[in-house]
Coordinates of N, CA and C and ligand atoms in Angstrom, one line a residue:
X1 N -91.8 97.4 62.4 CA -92.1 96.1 63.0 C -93.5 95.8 62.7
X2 N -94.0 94.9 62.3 CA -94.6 94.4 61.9 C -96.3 94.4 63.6
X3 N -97.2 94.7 62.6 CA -98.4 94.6 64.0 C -99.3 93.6 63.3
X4 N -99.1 92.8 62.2 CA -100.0 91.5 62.0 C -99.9 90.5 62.9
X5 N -100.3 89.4 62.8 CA -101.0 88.6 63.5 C -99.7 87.2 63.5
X6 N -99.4 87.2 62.5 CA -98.2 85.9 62.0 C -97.1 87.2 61.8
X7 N -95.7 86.3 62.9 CA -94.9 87.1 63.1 C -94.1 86.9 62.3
X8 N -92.8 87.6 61.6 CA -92.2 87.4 60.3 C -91.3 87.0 61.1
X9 N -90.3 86.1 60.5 CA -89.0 85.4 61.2 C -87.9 86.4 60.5
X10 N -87.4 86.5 61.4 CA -86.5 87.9 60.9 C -85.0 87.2 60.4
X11 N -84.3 87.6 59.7 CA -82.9 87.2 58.8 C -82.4 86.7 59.9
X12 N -81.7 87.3 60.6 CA -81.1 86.6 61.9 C -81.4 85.2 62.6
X13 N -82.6 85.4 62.8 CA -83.2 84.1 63.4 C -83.3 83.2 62.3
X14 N -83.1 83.0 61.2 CA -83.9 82.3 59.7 C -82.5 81.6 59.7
X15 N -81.6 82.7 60.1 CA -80.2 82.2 59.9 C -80.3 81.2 61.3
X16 N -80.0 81.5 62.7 CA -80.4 80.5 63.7 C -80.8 79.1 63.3
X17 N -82.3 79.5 63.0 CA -82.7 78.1 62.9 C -82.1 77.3 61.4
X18 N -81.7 77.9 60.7 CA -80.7 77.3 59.6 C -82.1 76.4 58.9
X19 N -83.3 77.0 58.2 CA -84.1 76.4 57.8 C -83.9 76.2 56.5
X20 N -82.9 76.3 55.9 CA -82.6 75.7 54.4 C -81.9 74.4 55.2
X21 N -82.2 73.7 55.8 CA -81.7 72.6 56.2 C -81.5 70.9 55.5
X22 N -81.9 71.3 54.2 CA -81.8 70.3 53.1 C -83.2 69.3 53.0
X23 N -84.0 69.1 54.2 CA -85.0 68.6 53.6 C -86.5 70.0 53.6
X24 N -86.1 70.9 53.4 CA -87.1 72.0 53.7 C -87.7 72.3 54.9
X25 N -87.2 71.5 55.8 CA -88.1 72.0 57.4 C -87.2 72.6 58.0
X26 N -87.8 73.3 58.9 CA -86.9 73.9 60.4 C -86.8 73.0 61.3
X27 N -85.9 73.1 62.0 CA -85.3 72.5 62.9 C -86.2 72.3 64.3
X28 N -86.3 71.9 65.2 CA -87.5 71.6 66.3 C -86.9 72.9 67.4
X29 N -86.7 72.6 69.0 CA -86.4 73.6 69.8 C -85.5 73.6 69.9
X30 N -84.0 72.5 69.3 CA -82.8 72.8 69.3 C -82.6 71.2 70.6
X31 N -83.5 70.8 71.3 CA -83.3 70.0 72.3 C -83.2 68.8 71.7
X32 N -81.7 68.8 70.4 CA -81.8 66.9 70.1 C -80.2 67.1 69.8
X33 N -79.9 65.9 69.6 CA -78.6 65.7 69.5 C -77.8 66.6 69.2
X34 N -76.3 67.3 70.0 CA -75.2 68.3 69.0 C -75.1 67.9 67.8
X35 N -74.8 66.7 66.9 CA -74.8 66.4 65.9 C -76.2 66.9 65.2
X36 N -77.3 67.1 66.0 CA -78.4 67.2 64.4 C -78.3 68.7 64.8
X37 N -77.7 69.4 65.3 CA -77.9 70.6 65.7 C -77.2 71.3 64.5
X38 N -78.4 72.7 63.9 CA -77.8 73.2 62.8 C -76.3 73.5 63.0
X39 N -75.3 74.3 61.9 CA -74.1 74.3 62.6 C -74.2 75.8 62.5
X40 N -75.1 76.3 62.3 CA -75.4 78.2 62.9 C -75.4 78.4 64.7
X41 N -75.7 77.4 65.1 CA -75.7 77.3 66.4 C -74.3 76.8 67.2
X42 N -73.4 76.6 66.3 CA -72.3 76.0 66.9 C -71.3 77.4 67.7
X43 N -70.7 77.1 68.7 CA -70.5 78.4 69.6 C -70.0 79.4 68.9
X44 N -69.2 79.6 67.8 CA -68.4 80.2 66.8 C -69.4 81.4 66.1
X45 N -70.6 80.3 66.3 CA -71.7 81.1 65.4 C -72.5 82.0 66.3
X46 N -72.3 82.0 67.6 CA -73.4 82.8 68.3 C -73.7 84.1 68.2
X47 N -72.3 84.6 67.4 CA -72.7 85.9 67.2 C -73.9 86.3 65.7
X48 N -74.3 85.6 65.3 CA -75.5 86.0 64.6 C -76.1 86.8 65.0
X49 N -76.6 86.8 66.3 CA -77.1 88.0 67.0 C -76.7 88.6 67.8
X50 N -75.2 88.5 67.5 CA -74.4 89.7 68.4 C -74.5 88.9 69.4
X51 N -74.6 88.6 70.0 CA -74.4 87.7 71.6 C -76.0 87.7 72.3
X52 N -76.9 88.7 71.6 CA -78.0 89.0 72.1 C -78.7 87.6 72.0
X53 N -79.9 87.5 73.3 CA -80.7 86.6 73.0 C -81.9 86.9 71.7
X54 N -81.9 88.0 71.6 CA -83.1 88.4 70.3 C -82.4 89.9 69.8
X55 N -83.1 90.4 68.7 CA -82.9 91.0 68.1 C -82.8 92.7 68.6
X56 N -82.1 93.4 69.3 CA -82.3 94.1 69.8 C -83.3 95.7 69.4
X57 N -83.2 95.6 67.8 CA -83.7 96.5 67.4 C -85.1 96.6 67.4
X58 N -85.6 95.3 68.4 CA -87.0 95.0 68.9 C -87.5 96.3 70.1
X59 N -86.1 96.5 70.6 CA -86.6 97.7 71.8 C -87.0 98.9 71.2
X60 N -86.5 99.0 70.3 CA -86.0 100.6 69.3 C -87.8 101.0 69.0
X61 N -88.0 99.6 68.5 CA -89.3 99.7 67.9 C -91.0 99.9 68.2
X62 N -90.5 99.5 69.7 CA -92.1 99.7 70.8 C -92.6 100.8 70.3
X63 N -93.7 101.0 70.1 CA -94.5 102.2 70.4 C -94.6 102.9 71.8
X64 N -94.1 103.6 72.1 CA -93.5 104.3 73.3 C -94.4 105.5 73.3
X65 N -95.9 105.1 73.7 CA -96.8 106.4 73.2 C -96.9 107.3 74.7
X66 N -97.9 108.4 74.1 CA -98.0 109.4 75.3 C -98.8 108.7 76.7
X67 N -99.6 108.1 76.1 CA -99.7 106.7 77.5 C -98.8 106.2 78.3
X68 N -98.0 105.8 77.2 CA -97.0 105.0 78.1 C -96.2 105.6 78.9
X69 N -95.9 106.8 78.6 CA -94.9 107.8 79.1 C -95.6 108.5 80.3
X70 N -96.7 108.7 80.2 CA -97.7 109.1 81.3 C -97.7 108.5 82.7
X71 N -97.4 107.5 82.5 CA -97.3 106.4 83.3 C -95.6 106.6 84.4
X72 N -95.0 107.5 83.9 CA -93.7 107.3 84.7 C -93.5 108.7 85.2
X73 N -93.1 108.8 86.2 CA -92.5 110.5 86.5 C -91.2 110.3 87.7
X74 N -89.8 110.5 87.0 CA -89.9 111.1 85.9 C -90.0 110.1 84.5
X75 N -90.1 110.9 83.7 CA -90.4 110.0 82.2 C -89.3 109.0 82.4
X76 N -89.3 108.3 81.8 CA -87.8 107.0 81.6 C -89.1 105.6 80.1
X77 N -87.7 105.8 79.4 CA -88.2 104.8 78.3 C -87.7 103.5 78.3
X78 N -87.8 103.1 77.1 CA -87.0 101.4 76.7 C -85.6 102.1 76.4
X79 N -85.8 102.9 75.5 CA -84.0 103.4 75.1 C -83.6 104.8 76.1
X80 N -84.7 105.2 76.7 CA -84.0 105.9 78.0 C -84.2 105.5 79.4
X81 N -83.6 104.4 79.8 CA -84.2 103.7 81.1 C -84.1 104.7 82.6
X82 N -82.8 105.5 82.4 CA -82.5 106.2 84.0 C -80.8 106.2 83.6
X83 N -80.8 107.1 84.3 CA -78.9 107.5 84.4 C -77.8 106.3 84.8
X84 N -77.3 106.3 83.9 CA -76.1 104.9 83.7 C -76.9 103.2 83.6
X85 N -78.1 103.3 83.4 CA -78.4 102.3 82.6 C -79.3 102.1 81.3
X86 N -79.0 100.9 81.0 CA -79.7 100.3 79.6 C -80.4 99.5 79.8
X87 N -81.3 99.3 78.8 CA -82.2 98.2 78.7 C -82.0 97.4 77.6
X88 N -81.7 96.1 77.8 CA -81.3 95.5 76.3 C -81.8 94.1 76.2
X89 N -81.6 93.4 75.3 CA -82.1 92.1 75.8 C -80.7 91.3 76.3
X90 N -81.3 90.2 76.9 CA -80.1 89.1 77.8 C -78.9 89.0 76.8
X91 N -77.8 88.9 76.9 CA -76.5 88.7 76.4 C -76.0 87.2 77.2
X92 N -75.2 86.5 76.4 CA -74.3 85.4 76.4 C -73.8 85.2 77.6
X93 N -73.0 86.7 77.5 CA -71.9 87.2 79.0 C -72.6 87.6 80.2
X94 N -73.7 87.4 80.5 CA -74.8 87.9 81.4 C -74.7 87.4 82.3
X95 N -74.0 85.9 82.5 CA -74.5 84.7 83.6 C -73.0 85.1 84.2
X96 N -71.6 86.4 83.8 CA -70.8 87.1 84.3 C -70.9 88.0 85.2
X97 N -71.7 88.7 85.0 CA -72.8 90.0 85.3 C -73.8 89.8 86.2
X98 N -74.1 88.8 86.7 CA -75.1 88.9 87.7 C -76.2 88.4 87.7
X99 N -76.7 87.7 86.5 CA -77.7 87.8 86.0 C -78.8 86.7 86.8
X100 N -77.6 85.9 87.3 CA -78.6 84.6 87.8 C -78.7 84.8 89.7
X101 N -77.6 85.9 90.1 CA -77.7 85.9 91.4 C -79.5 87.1 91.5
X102 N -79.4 87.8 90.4 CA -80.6 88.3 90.4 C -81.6 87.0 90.6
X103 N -81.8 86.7 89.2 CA -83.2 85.8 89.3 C -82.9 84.9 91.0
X104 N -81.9 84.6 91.6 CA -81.6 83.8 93.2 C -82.7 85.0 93.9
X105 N -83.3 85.9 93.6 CA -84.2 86.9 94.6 C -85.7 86.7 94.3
X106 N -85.9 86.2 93.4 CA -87.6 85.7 92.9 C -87.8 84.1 93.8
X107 N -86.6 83.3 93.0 CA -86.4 81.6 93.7 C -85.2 80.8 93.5
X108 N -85.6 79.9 93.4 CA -84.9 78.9 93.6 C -84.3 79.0 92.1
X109 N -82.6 79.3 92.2 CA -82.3 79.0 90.9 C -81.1 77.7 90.9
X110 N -80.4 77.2 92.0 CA -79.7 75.5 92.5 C -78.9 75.9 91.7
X111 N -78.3 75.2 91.0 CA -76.5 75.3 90.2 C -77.1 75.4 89.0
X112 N -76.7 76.4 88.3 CA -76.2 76.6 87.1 C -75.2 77.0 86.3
X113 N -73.9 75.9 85.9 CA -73.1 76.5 85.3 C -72.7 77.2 84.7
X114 N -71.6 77.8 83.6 CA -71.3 78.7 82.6 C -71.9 77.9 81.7
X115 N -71.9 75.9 81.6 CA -71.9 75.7 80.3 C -73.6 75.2 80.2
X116 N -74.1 75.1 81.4 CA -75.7 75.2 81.6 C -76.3 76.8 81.0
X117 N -75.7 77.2 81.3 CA -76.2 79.2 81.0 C -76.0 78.8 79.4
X118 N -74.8 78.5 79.0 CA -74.6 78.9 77.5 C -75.6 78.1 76.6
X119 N -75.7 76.5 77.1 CA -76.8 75.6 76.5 C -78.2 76.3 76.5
X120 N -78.5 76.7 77.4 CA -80.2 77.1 78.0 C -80.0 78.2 76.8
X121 N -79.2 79.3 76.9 CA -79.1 80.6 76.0 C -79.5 79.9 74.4
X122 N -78.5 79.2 73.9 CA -78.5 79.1 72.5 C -79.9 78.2 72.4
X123 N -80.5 77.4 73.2 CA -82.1 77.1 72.8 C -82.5 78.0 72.6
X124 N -82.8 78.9 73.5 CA -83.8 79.9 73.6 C -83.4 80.9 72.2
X125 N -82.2 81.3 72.1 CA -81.8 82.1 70.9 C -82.2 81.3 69.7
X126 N -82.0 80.4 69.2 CA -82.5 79.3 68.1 C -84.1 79.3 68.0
X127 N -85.1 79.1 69.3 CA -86.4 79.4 68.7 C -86.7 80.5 68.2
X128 N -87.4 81.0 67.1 CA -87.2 82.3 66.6 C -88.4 83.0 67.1
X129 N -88.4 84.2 67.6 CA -89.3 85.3 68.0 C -90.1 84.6 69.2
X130 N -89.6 84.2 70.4 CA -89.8 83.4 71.6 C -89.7 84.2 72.7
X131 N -88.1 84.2 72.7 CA -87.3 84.5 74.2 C -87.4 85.6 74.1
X132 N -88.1 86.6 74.4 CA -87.4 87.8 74.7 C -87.4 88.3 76.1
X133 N -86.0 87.3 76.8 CA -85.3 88.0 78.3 C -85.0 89.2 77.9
X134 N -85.5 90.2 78.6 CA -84.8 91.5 78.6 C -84.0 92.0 80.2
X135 N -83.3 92.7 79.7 CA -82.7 93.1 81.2 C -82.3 94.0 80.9
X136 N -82.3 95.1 82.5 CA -81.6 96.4 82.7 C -80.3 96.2 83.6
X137 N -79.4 96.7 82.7 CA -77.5 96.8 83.4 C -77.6 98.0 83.8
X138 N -76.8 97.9 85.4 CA -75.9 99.0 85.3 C -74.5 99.2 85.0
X139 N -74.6 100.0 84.1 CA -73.2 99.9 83.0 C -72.3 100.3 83.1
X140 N -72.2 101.7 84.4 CA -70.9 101.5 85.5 C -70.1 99.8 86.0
X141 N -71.8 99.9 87.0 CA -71.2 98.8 87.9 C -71.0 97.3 87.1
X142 N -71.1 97.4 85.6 CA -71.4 96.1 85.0 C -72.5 94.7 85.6
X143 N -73.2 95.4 85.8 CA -74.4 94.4 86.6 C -75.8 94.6 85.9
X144 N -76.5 93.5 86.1 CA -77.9 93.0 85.4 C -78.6 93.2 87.0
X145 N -79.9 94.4 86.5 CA -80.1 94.6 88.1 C -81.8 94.3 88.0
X146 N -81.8 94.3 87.0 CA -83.5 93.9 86.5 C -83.7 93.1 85.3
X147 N -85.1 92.4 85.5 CA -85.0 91.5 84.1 C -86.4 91.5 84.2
X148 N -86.9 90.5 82.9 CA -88.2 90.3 83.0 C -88.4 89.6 81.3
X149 N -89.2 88.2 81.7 CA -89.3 88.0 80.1 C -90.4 87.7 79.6
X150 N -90.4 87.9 78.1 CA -91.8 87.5 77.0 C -91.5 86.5 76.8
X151 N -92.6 86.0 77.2 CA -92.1 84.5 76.0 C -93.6 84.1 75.4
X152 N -93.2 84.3 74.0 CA -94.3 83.9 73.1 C -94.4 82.4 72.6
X153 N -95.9 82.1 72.7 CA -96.1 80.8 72.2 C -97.1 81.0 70.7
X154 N -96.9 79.6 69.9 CA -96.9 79.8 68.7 C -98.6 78.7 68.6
X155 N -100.4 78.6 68.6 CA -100.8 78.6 68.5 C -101.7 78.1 67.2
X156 N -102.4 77.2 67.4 CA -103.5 77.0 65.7 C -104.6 77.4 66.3
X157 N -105.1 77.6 67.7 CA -106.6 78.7 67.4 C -105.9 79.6 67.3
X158 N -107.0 80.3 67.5 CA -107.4 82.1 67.2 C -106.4 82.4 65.8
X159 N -106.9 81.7 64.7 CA -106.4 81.8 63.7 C -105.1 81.9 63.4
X160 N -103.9 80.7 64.4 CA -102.7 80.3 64.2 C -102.1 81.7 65.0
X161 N -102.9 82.1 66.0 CA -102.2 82.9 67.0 C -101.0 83.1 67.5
X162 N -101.1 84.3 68.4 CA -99.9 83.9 69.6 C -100.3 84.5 71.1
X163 N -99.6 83.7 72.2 CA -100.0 83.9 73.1 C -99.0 84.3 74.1
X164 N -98.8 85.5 74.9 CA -97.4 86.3 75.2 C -97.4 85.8 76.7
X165 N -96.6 85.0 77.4 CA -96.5 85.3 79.2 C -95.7 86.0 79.5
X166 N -95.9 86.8 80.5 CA -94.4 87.1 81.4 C -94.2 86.7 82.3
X167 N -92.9 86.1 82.5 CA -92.2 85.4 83.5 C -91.0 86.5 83.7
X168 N -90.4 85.7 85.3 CA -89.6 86.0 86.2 C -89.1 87.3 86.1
X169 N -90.1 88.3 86.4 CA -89.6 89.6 86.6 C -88.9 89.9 88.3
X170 N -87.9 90.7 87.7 CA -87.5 90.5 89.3 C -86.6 92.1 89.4
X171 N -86.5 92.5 90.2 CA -85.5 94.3 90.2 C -84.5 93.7 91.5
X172 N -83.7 94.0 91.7 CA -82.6 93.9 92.5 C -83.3 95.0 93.7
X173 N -82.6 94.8 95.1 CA -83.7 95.3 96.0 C -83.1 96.7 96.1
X174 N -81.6 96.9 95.6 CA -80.9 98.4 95.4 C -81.1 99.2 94.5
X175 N -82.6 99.1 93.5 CA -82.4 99.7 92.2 C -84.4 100.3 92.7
X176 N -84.9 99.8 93.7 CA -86.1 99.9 93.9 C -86.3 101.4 93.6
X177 N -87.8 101.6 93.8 CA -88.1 103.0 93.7 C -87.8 104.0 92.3
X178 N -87.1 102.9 91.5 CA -86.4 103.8 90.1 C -87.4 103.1 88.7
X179 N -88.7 102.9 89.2 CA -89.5 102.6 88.3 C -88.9 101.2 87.4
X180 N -88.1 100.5 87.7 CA -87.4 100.0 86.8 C -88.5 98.7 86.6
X181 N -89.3 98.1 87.5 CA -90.5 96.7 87.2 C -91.2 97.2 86.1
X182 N -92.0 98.5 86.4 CA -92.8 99.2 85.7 C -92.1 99.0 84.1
X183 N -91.5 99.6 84.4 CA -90.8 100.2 82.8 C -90.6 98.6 82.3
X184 N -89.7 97.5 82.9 CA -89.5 96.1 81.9 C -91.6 96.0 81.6
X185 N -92.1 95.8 82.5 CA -93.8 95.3 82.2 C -94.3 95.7 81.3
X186 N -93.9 97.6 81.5 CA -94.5 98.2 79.9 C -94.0 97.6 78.6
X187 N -92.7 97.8 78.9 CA -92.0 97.5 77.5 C -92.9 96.1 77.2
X188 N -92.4 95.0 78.1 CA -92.8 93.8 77.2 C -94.1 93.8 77.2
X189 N -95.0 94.0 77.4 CA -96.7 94.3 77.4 C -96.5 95.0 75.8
X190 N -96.3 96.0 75.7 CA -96.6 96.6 74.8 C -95.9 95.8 73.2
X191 N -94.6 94.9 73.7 CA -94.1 94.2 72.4 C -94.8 93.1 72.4
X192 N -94.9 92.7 73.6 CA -95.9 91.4 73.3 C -97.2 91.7 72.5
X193 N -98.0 92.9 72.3 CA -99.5 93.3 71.7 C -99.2 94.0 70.3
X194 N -98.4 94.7 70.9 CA -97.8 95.5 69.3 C -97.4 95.0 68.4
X195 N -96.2 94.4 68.8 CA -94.6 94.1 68.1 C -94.9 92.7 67.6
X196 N -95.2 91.4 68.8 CA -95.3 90.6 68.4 C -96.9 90.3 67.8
X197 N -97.7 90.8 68.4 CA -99.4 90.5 67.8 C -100.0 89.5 68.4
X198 N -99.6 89.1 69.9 CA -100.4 88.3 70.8 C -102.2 88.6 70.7
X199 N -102.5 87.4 71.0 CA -103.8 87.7 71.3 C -104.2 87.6 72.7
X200 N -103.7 87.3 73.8 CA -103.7 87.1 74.7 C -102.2 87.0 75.8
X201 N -102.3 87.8 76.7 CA -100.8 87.6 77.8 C -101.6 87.5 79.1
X202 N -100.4 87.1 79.5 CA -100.7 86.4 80.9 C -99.6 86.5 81.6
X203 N -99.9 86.4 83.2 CA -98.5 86.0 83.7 C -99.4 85.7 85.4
X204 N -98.4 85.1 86.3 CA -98.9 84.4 87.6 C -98.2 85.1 88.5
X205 N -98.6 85.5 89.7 CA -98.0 86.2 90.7 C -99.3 86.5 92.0
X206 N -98.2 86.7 93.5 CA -98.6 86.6 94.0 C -99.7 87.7 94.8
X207 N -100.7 87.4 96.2 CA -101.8 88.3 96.0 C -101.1 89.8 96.1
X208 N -100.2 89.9 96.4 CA -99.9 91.4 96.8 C -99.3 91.8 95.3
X209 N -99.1 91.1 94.7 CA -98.4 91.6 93.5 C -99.6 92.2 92.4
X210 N -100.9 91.5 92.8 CA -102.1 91.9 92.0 C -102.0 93.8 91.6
X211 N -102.3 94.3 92.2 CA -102.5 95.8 92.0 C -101.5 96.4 91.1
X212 N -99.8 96.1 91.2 CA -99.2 96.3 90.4 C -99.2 96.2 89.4
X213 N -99.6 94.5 88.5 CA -99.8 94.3 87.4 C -100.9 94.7 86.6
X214 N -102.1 95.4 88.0 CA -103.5 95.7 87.2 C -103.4 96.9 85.7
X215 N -101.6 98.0 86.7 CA -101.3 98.8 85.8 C -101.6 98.7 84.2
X216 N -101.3 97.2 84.1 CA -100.8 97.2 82.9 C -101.9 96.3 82.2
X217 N -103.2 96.2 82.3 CA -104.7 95.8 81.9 C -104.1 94.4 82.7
X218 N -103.5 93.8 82.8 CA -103.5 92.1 83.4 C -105.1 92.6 84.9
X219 N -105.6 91.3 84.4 CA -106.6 91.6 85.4 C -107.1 89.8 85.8
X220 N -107.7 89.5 86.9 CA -107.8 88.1 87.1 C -109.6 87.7 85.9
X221 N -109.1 86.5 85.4 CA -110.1 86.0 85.1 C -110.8 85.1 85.8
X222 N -111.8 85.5 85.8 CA -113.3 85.1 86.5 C -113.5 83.7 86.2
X223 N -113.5 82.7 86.8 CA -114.1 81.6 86.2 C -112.4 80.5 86.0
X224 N -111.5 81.5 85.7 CA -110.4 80.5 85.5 C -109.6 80.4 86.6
X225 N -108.7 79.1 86.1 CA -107.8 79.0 87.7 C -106.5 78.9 87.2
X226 N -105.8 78.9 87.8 CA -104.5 78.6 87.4 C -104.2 76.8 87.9
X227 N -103.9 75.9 87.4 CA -103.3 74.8 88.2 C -101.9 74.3 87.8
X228 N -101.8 73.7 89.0 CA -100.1 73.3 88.6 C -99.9 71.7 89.6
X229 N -98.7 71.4 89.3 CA -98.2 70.0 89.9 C -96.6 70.5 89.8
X230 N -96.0 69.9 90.8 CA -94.3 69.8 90.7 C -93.8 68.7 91.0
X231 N -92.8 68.5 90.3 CA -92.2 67.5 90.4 C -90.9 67.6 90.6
X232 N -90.0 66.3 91.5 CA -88.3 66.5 91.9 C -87.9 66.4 90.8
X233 N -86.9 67.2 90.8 CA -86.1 67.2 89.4 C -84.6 66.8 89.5
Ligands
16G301 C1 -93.5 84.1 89.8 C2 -93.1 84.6 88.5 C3 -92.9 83.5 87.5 C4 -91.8 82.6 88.1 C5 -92.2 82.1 89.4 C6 -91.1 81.3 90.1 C7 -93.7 86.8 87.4 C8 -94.7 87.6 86.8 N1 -94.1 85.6 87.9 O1 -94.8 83.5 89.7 O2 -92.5 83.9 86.3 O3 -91.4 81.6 87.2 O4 -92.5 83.2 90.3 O5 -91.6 80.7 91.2 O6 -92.5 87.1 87.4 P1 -91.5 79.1 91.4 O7 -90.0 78.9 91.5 O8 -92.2 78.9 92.7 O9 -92.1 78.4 90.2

């Protein structure tokens, strides 16, 4: 996997975005009409990536150094999470599995259907080297009992950069104590710097959550703030 700076669009996703699209451009976020929608994205086609939201052999690839491992006891990796589960990235059939009554434990998640889950999925799967929702199943119970995502933005400073957040990490409150926040943070921390070549990650949370993320270098910046506005939707 690549540790430069400009991230290579991998076959899979090249296929997604269907960038031989006859006038030589890629396609935008996927957010315009079904008709201008490549037809790699059409439901038939989802398996381009196996159902996965991203490429899985992204996890395979972390640097999983003596640092990182230092950090857990007992040890537990990306490809060895803990007894009867996996770490993988988000799947299709996930919004089956639990996936959204989880994120219902962080906030507000209001209705989202099967065919809202499948729309929101094939965006996110079509931007290429973006989404990476990752989650931990337990593969007995068939349930998504942790998650946590990268999501890279694509930049013209810092010499056509990238810039990694993590959003909505969340562990199920029955899976606590099994290192499992830790372990999604590491992973995507370390794909976000390594894998993808962020120049910068970030993520927002609250004051008690500070010390946990300090683990992982996130530290507050001095001088900056965060602002925000909401609106009814
Ligand atoms: C937390 C989450 C953020 C999520 C937000 C939802 C992390 C590190 N931070 O800040 O990703 O989107 O909560 O809260 O997981 P909201 O519904 O009030 O925006």
């Amino acid at each position: 996997m690549s540790t430069e700076k400009s991230v290579p669009i991998d076959e899979s996703h090249a296929r997604w975005m269907n960038i031989d699209n006859g006038d030589g451009k890629p396609y935008g976020d996927g957010r315009t009409e079904k008709s201008n929608k490549p037809s790699s994205l059409e439901p038939e086609n989802t398996s381009l990536l196996d159902g996965n939201i991203y490429d899985p052999t992204m996890l395979a690839n972390i640097p999983w150094s003596q640092e990182s491992q230092a950090k857990f006891k007992p040890g537990i990796s990306p490809t060895s999470p803990g007894v009867g589960l996996v770490l993988r990235p988000l799947r299709i059939e996930d919004d089956q599995k639990g996936f959204l009554t989880l994120l219902a434990m962080l906030t507000s998640v209001g209705h989202v259907s099967a065919e809202d889950f499948r729309n929101q999925f094939e965006v996110m799967a079509m931007c290429p080297n973006s989404y990476y929702v990752t989650v931990i199943e337990d593969v007995e119970q068939g349930r998504v009992v942790g998650c946590a995502t990268l999501i890279v933005e694509y930049k013209f400073i810092h010499s056509a950069g990238t810039r990694g957040r993590i959003e909505d990490v969340v562990v199920s409150d029955a899976y606590r104590g099994r290192q499992l926040g830790k372990l999604l943070l590491e992973t995507l921390t370390l794909m976000g710097r390594h894998n993808v070549g962020c120049y910068k990650m970030s993520l927002e949370c609250k004051d008690s959550l500070i010390k946990f993320y300090e683990q992982f270098g996130y530290e507050k910046d001095p001088g900056n703030n965060y602002l925000q506005q909401r609106f009814k939707v």
